[in-house]
Structures are given as structure tokens and as C-alpha cells.
XYZ file of N, CA and C in Angstrom:
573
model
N -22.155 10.250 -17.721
C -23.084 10.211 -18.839
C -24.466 10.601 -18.353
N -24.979 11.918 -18.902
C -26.332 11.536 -18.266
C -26.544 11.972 -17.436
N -25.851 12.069 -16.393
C -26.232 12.358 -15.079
C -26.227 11.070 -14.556
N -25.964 9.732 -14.915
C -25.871 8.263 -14.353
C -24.752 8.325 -13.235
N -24.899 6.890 -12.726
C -23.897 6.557 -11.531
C -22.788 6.696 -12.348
N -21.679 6.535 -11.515
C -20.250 6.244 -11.928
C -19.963 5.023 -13.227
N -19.521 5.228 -14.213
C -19.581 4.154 -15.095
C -18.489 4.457 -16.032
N -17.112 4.080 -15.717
C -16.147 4.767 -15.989
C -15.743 3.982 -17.479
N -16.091 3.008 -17.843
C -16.142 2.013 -19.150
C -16.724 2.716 -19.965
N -18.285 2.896 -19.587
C -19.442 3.697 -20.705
C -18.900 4.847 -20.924
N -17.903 5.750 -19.974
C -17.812 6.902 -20.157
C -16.569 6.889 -21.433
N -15.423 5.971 -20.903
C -14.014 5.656 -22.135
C -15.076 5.322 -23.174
N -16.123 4.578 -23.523
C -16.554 4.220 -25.010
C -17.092 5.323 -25.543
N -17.760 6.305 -24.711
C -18.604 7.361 -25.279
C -17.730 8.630 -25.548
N -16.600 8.448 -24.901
C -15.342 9.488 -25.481
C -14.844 9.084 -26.607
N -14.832 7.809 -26.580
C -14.028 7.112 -28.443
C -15.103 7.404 -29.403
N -16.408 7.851 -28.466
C -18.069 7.809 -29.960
C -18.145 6.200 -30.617
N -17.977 5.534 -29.703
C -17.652 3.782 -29.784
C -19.076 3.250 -29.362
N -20.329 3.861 -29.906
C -22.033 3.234 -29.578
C -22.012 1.912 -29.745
N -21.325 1.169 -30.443
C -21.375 -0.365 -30.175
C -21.074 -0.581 -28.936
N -19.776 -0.220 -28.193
C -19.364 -1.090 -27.210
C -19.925 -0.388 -25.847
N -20.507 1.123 -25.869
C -22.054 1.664 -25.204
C -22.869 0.680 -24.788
N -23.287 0.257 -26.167
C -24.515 -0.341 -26.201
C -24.126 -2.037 -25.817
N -23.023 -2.781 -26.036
C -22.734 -3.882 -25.458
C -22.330 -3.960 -23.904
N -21.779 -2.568 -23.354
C -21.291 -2.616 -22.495
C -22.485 -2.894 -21.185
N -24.142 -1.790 -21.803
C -24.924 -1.914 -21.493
C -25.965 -3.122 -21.135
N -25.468 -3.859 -22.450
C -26.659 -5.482 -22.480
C -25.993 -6.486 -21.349
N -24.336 -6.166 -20.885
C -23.702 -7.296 -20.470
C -23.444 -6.889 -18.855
N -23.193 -5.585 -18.949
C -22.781 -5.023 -17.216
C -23.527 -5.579 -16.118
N -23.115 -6.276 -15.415
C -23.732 -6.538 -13.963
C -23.465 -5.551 -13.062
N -22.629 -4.551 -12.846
C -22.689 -3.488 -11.689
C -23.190 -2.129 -11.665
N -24.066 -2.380 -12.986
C -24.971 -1.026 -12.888
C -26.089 -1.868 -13.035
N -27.269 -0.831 -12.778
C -28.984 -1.285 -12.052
C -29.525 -1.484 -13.626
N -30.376 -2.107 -13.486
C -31.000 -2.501 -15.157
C -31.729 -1.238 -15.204
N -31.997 -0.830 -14.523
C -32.666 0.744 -15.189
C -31.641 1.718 -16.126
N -30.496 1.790 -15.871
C -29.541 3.249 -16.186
C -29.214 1.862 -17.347
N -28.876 0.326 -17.576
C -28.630 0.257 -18.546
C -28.942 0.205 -19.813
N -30.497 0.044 -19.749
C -31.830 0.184 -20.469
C -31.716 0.974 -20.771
N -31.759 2.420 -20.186
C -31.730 3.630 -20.702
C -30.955 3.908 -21.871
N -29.369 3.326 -21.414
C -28.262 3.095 -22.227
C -28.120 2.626 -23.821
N -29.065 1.478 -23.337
C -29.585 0.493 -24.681
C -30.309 1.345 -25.764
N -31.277 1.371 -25.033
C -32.569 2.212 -25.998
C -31.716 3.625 -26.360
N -30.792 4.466 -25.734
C -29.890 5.815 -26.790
C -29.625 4.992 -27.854
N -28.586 4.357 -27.239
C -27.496 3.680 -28.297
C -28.450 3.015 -29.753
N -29.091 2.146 -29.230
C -30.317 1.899 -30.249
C -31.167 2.916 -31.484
N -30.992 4.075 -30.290
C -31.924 4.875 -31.284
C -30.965 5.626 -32.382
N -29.491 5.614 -31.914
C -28.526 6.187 -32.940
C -28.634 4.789 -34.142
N -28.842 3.527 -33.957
C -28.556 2.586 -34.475
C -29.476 2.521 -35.483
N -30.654 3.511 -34.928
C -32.222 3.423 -35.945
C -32.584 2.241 -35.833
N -32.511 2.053 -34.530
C -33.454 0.350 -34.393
C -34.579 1.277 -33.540
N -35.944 1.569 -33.991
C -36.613 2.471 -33.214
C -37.706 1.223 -32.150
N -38.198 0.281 -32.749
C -38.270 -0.755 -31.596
C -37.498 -1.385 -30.762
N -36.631 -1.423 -30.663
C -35.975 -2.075 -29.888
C -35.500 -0.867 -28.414
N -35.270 0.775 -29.526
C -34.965 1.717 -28.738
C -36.193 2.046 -27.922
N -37.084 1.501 -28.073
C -38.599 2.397 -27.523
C -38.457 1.121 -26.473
N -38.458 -0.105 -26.517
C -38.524 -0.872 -25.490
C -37.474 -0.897 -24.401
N -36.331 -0.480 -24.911
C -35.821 -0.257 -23.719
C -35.580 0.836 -22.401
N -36.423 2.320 -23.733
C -36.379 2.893 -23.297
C -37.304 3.179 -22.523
N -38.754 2.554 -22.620
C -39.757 2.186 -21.612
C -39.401 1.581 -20.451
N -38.954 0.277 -20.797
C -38.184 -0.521 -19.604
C -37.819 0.286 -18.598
N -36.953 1.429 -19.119
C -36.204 2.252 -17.625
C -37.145 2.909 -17.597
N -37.876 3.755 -18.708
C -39.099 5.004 -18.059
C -39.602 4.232 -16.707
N -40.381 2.854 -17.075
C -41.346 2.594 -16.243
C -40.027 1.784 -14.359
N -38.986 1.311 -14.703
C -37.753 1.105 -13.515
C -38.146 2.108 -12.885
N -37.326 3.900 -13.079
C -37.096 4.560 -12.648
C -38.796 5.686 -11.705
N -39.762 5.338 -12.262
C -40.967 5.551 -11.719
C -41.088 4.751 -10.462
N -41.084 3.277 -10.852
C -41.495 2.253 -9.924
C -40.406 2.434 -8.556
N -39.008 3.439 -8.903
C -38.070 3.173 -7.791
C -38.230 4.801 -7.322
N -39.349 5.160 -7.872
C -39.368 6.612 -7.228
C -37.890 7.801 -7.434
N -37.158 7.024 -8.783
C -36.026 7.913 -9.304
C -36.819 9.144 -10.325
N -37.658 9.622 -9.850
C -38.114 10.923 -10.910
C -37.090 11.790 -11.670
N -35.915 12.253 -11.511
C -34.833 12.235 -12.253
C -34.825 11.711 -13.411
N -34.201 10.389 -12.872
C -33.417 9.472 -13.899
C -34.535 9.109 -14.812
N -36.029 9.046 -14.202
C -37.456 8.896 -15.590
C -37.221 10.020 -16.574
N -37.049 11.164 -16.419
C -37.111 12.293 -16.732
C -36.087 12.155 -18.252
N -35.064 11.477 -17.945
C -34.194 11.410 -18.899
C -34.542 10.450 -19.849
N -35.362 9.299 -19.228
C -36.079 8.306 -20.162
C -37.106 8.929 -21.200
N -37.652 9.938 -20.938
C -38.938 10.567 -21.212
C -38.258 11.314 -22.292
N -37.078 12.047 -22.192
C -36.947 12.670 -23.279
C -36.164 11.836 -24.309
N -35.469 10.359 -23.956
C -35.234 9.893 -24.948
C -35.884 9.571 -25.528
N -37.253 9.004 -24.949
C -38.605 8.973 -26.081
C -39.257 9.913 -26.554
N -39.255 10.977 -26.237
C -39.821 12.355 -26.946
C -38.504 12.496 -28.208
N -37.656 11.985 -27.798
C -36.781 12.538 -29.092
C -36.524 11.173 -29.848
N -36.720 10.402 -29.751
C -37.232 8.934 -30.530
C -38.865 9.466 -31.855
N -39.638 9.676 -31.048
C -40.684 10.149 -31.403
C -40.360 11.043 -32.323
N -39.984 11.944 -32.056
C -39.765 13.207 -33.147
C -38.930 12.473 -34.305
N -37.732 12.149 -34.316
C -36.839 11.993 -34.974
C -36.969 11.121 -35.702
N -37.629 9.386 -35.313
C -37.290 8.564 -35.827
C -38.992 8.517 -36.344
N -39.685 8.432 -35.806
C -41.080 8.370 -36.077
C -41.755 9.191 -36.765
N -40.989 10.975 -36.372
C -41.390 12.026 -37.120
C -42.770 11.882 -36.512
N -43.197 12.045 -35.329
C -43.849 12.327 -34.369
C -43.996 14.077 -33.143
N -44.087 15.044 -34.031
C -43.870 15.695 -32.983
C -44.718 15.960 -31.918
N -45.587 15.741 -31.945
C -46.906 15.484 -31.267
C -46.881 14.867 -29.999
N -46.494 13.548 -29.988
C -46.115 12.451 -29.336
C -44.569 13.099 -28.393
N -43.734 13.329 -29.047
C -42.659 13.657 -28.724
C -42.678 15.124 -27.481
N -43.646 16.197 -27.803
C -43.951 16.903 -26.889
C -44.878 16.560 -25.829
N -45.506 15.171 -25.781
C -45.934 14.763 -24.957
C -44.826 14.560 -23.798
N -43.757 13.761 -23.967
C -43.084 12.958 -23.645
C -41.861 14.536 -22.875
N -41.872 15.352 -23.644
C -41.292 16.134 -23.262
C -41.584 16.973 -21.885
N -42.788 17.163 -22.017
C -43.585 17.771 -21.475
C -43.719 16.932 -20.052
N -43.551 15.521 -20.138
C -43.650 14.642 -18.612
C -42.325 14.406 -18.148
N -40.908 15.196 -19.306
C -40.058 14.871 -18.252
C -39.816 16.255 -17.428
N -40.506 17.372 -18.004
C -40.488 18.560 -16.873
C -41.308 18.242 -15.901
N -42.517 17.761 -16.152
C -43.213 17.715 -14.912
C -42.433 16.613 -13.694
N -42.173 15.920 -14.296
C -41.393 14.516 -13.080
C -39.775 15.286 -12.552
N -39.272 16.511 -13.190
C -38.647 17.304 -12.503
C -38.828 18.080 -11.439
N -40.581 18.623 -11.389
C -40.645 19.502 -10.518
C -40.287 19.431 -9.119
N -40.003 20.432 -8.711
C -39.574 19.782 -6.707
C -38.542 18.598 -6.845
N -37.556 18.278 -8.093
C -36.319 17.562 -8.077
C -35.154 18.963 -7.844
N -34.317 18.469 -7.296
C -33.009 19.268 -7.201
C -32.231 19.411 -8.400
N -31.577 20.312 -8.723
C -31.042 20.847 -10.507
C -30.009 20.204 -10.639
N -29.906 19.353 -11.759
C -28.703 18.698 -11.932
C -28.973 18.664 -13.320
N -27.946 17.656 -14.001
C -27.586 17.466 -15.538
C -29.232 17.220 -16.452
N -29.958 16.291 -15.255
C -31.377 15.985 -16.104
C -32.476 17.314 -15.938
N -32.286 18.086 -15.418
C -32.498 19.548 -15.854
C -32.573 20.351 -17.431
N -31.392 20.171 -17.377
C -30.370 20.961 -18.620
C -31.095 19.845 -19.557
N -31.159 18.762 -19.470
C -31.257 17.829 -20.814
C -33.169 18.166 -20.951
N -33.888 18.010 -19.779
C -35.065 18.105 -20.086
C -35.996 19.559 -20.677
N -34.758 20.779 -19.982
C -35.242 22.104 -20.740
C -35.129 22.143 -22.194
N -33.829 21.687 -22.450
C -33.210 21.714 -24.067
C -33.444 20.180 -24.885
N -34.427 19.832 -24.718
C -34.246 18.014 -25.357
C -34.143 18.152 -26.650
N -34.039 19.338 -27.759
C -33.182 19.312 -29.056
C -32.588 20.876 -29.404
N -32.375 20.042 -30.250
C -31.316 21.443 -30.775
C -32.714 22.147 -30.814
N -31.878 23.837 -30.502
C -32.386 25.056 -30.560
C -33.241 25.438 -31.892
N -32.638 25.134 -33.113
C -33.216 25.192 -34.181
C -34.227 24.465 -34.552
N -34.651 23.277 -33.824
C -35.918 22.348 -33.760
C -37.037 22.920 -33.120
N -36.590 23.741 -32.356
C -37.489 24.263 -30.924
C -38.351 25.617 -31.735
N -39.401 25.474 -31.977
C -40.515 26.261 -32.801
C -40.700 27.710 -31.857
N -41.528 27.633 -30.491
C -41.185 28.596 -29.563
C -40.032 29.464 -29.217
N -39.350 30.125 -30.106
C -38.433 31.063 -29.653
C -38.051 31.443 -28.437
N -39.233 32.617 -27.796
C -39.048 32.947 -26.588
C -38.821 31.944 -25.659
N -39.491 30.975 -25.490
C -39.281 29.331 -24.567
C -37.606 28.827 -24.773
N -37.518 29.066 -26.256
C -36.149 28.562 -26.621
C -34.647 29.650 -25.638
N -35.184 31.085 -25.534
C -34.116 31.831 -25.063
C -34.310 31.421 -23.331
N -35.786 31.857 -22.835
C -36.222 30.910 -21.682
C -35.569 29.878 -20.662
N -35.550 29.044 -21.884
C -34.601 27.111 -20.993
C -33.275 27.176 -21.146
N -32.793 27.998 -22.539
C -31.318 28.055 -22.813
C -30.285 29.123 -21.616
N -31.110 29.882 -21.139
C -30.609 31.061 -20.147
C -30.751 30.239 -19.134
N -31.848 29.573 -18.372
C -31.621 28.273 -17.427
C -30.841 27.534 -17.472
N -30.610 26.680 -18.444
C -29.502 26.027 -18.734
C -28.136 25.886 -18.747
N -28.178 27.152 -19.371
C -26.882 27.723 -19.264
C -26.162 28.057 -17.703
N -27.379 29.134 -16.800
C -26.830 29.380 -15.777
C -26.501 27.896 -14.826
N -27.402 26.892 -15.325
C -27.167 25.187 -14.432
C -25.916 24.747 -14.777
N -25.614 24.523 -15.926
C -24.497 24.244 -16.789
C -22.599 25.009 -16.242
N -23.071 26.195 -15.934
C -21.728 26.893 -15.193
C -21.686 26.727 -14.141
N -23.106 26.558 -12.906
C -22.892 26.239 -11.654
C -22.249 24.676 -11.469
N -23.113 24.059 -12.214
C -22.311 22.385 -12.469
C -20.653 22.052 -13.058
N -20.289 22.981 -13.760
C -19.243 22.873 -14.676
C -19.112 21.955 -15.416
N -20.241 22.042 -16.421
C -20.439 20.993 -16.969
C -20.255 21.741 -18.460
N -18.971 21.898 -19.277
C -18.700 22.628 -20.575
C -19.719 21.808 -21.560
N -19.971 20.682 -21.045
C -20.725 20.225 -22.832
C -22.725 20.863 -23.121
N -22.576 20.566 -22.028
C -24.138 21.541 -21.457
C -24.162 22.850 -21.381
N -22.939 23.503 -21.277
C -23.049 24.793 -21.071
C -22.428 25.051 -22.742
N -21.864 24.672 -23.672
C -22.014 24.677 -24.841
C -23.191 24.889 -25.805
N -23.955 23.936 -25.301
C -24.641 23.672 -26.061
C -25.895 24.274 -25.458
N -26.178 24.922 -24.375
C -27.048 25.940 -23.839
C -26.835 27.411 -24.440
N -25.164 27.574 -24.792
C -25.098 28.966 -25.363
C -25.130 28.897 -26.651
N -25.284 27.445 -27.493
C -25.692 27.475 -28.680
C -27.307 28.128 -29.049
N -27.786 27.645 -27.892
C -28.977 27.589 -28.197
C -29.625 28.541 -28.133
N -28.941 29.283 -26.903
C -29.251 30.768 -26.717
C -28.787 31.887 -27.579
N -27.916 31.686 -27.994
C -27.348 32.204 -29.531
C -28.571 31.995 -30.638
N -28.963 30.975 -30.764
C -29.892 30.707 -32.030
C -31.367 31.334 -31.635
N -31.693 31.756 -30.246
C -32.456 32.256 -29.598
C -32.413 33.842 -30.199
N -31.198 34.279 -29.710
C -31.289 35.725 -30.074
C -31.323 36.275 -31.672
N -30.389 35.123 -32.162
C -30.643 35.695 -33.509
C -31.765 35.528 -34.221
N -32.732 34.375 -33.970
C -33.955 34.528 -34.558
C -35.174 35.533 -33.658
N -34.577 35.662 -32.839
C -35.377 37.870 -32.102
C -34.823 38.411 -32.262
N -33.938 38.744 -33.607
C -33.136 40.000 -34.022
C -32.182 40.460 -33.426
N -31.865 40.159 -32.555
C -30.752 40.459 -31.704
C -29.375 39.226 -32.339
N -29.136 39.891 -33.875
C -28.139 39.189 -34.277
C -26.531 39.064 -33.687
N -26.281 40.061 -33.251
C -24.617 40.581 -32.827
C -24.690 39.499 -31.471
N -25.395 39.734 -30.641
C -25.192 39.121 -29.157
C -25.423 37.801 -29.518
N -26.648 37.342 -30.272
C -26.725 35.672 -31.041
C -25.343 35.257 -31.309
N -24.926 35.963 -32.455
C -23.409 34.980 -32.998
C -22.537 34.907 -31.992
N -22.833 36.142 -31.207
C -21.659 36.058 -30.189
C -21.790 34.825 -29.007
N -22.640 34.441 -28.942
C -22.955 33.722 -28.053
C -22.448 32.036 -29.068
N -23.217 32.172 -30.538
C -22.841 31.118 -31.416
C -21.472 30.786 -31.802
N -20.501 31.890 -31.609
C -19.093 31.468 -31.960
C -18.274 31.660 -30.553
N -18.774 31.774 -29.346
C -17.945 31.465 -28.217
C -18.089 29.841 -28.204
N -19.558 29.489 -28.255
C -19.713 27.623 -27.828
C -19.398 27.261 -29.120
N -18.791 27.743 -30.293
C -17.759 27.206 -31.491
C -16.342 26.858 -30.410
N -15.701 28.114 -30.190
C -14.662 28.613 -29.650
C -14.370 27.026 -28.365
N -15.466 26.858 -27.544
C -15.441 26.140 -26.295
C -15.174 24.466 -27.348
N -15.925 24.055 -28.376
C -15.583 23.056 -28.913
C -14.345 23.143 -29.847
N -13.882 24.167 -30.354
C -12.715 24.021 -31.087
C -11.495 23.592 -30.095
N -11.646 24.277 -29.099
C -10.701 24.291 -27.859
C -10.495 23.323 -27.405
N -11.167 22.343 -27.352
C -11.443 20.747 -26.930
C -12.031 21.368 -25.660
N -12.659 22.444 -24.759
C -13.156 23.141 -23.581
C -14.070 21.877 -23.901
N -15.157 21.907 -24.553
C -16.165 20.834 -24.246
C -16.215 19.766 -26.002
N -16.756 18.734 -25.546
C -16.469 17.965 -26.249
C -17.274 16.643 -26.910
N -18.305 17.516 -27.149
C -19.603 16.561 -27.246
C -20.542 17.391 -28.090
């Protein structure tokens, strides 16, 4: 999940799309670090539209994962509050703040899953900057195949699809939009 430790419970609930038992699994687990479960809390929360409760926990780990010098794993905190902000608050302002500090707490980190999540922190069609949008999605994408990670690399060629077709480059857009159809119809990725 995430890019988190091993958490083979959270991972069976988040394959069933089971955010209750996510989010319980999170409040009760003793063998993961209270940072990654906080993190946990405050998603699950924010699907729940509990936006206080999601902002506090999701601080909780922002400020864990700083204090333990995990710049990564902050990174992922940062955009759950940039996308808290936007979404639930209707904050975009705030939300590109937040966005904006989980690239920087990437820099000089090694490329992994919180990469991909911090280039793309919403759908493509949210993302106002076009060119930026084809930009992170072509990054992404190429992180996403080196990782083999189909749900990231899905949803990187979604984005890059929605990239090209809003720069006119409709044919190579869809094409790109109905292969990461193709990868989720397939059960290839699954999220």
C-alpha cells in the first residue's frame, strides 16, 4: 500500500475495498509504527468524509515521518493533505501548497511508489497545467514500468492520455486512454 512496510492484512482489506476494516485494522495494529498507521487512518477517514479527524491523523504522521527523518513516507502524508484540502475543503490553494512540499521532501530521495503518487496527486483531469500534466505522467509512467507496479502505471497512462488529448494530439491520447482501460478490464491492474 503506498509504498508502506509489509502489511499483508491492510493489503487483503484494501483488495476487498473493505475501508472500515483499513481503517480498524489501522487504530488497533501493534506491528506497524504509529506513523504508517496514522497515515492509514487519516486516507481511510478522508474516504469516510470525516475531514477532522482525517487532517489529524494525517498530520500526526506528516509531522512522525519528518521527526524520523522518513522524507518519503512525509511526502505521502503531504499529499494526503493536499488532496484532503482540495477535495473535502475545496481548498485548492492550500492543497497546492501541500503538494508542492511533498516534491520538495522528495528531492535527493531515491524513486519509488511515493514518487509516482507525489508527481500525479490527482486525476489528470483536475490538473489545470497541461504541459506539467504530460511532464509527471511520462515520469511516472516510465517509474511505474521500472517498478512493475500496473496500478501506477495505469493510471500514469491515463493521465498521459488526458495529457495528449487536451494538446490535440487526440489519436495517441485515446490510445494511451483505452490501453490503461484495456490494463483494468484485464484485471492487469486493479485499483
Amino acid at each position: 500500500y503506498l509504498g508502506g512496510p509489509p502489511w499483508p492484512a491492510l493489503d487483503a482489506a484494501l483488495a476487498r475495498r473493505d475501508l472500515a476494516r483499513a481503517c480498524q485494522l489501522a487504530e488497533q495494529s501493534a506491528e506497524i509504527d504509529v506513523a504508517e498507521r496514522r497515515l492509514v487512518v487519516g486516507i481511510c477517514r478522508s474516504f469516510f468524509h470525516q475531514a477532522e479527524l482525517a487532517a489529524e491523523a494525517l498530520l500526526d504522521s506528516f509531522h512522525a515521518f519528518c521527526r524520523d527523518r522518513r522524507r518519503s513516507r512525509a511526502a505521502v502524508s503531504a499529499v494526503f493533505l493536499g488532496r484532503l484540502n482540495y477535495w473535502l475543503h475545496d481548498n485548492p490553494h492550500v492543497a497546492n501548497g501541500w503538494f508542492a512540499r511533498a516534491r520538495t521532501l522528495l528531492t535527493d530521495q531515491p524513486g519509488g511508489v511515493e514518487h509516482m503518487i507525489a508527481a500525479l496527486p490527482l486525476p489528470g483531469c483536475d490538473i489545470e497545467d497541461v504541459s506539467a500534466l504530460r511532464a509527471a505522467a511520462e515520469r511516472s509512467l516510465r517509474l511505474a514500468r521500472g517498478m512493475n507496479e500496473p496500478n501506477h502505471e495505469a493510471k500514469a497512462m491515463a493521465d498521459l492520455g488526458t495529457a495528449l488529448v487536451s494538446l490535440g494530439t487526440v489519436k495517441d491520447g485515446m490510445t494511451r486512454l483505452d490501453e490503461a482501460m484495456a490494463m483494468v478490464v484485464s484485471g492487469e491492474a486493479d485499483s
